[in-house]
CSV table of C-alpha atoms in Angstrom, one decimal:
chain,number,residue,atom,x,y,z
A,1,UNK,CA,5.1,-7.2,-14.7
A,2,UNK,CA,7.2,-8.8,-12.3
A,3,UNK,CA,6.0,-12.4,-11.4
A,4,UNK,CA,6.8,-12.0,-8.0
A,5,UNK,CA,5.2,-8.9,-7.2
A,6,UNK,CA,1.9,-10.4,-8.9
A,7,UNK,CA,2.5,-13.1,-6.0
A,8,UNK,CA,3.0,-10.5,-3.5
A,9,UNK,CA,0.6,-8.5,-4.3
A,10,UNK,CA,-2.1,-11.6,-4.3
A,11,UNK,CA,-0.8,-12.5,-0.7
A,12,UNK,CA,-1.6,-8.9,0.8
A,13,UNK,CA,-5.0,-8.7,-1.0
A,14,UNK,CA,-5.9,-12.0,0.4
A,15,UNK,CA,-4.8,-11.4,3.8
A,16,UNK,CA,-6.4,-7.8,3.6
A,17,UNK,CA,-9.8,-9.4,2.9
A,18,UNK,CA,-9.5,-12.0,5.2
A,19,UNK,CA,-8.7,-9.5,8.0
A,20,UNK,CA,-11.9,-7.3,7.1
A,21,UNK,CA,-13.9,-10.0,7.4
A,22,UNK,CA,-12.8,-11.1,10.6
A,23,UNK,CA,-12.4,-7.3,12.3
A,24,UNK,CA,-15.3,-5.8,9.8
A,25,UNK,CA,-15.0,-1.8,9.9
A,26,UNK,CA,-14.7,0.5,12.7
A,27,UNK,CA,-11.7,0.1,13.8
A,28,UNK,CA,-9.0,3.4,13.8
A,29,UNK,CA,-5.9,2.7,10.7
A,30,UNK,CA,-3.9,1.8,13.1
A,31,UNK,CA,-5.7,-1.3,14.4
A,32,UNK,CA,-5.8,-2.5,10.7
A,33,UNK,CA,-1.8,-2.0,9.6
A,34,UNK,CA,-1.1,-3.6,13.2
A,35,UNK,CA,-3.5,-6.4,12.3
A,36,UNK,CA,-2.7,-6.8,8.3
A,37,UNK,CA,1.2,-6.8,9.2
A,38,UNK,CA,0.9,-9.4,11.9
A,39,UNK,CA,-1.0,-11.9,9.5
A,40,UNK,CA,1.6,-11.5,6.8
A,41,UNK,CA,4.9,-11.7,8.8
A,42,UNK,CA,3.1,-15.0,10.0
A,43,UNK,CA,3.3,-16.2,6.1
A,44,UNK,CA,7.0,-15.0,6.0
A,45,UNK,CA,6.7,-11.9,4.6
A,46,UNK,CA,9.1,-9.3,5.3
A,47,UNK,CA,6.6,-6.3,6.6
A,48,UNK,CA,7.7,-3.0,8.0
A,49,UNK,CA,5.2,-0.2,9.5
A,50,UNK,CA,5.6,3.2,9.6
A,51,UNK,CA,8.5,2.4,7.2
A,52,UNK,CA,10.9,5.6,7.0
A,53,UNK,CA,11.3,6.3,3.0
A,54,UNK,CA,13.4,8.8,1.8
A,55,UNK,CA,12.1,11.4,-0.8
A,56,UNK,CA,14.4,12.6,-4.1
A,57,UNK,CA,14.4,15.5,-6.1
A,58,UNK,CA,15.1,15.2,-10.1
A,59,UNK,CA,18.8,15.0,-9.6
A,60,UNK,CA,18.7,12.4,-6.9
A,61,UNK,CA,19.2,14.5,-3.7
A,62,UNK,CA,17.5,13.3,-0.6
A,63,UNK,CA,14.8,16.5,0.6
A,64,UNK,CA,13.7,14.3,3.4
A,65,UNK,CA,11.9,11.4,4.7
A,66,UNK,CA,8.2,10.4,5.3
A,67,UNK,CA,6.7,7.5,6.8
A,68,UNK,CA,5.1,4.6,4.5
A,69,UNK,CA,2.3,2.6,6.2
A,70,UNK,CA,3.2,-0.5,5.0
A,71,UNK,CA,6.8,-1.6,3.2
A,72,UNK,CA,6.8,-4.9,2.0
A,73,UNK,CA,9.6,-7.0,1.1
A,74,UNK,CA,11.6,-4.3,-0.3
A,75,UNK,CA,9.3,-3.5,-3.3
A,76,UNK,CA,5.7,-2.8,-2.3
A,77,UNK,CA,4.3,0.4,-0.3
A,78,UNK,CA,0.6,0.2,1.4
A,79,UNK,CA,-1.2,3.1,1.8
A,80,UNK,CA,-3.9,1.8,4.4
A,81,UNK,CA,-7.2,4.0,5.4
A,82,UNK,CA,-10.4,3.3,7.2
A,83,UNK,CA,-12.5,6.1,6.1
A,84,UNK,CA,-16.3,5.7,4.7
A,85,UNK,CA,-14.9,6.5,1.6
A,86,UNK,CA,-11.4,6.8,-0.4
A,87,UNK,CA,-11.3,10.0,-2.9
A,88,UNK,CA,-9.1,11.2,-4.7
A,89,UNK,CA,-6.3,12.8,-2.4
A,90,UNK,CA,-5.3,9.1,-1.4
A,91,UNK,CA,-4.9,8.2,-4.6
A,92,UNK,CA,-2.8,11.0,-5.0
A,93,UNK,CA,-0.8,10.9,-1.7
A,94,UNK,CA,-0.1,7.4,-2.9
A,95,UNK,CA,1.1,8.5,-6.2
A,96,UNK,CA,3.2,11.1,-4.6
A,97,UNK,CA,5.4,8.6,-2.2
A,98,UNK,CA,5.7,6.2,-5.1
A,99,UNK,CA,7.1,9.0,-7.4
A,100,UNK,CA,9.4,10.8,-4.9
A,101,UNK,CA,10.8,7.7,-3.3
A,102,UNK,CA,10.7,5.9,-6.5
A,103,UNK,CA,9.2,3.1,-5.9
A,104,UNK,CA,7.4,1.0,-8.3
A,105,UNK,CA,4.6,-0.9,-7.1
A,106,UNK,CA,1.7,0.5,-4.2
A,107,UNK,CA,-1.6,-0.2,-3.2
A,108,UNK,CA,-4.3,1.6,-1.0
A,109,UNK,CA,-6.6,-0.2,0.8
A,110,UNK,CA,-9.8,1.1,2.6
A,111,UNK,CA,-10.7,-0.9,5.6
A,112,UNK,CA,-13.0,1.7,6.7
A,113,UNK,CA,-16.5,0.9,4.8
A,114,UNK,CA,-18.6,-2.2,4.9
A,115,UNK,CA,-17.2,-3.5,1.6
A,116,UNK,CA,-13.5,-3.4,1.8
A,117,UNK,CA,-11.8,-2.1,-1.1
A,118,UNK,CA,-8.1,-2.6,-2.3
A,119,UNK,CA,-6.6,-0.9,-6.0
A,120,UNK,CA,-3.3,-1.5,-7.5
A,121,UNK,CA,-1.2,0.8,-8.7
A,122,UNK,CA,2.3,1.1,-11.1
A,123,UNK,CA,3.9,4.1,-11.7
A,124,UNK,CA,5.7,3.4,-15.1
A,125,UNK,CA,8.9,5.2,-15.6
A,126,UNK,CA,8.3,5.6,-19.8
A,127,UNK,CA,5.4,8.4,-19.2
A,128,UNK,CA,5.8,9.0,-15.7
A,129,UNK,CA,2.2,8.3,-14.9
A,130,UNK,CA,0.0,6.0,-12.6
A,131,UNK,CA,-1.3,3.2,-14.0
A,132,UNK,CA,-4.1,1.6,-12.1
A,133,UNK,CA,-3.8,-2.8,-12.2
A,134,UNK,CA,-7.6,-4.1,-12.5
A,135,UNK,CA,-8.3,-7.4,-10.6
């Protein structure tokens, strides 16, 4: 894997967790990806919310566009919830913007339960599958 998005990837889970602590849970998604992209544009990160990502078919035609929570530095997308619990459908809507706008590298975060969680995940181009990054 790329050292740099190990590095990136470090910096958001850092500034994730030190966010949760300070705001706790119970707070609407919004309030977190307002809160999470502040703190990292303040490190010099280049953030964008509600990033505009187009979707491909197979043969590299654009069928249309759908809204990323997070873009970071032009290689990582966040997929940011506060819900009591994440399931399996994140995971999956994740997957589903990585593949179509072919991006690489994504996490999902949950900054909805008292113990905030945060997963890694790499969509390898060999078997066209999701690979989940332990800490």
């Amino acid at each position: 894997m790329d050292p740099d998005i190990k590095k990136l990837s470090a910096i958001v889970r850092e500034t994730a967790f030190s966010l949760h602590c300070y705001l706790k849970y119970g707070h609407l998604e919004k309030v977190y990806e307002n809160g999470l992209a502040h703190r990292l544009r303040k490190v010099g990160l280049r953030v964008e919310t509600q990033y505009p990502l187009q979707v491909f078919d197979e043969d590299g035609v654009v069928l249309g566009d759908y809204l990323a929570d997070m873009y970071m530095e032009e290689c990582l997308i966040a997929e940011i919830k506060a819900v009591k619990q994440l399931i399996p459908e994140h995971i999956a809507q994740l997957f589903g913007y990585m593949r179509a706008s072919r991006i690489e590298h994504g996490l999902l975060m949950n900054f909805g339960a008292p113990r905030f969680e945060i997963h890694k995940y790499i969509l390898t181009p060999v078997r066209d599958a999701l690979v989940k990054e332990e800490n």
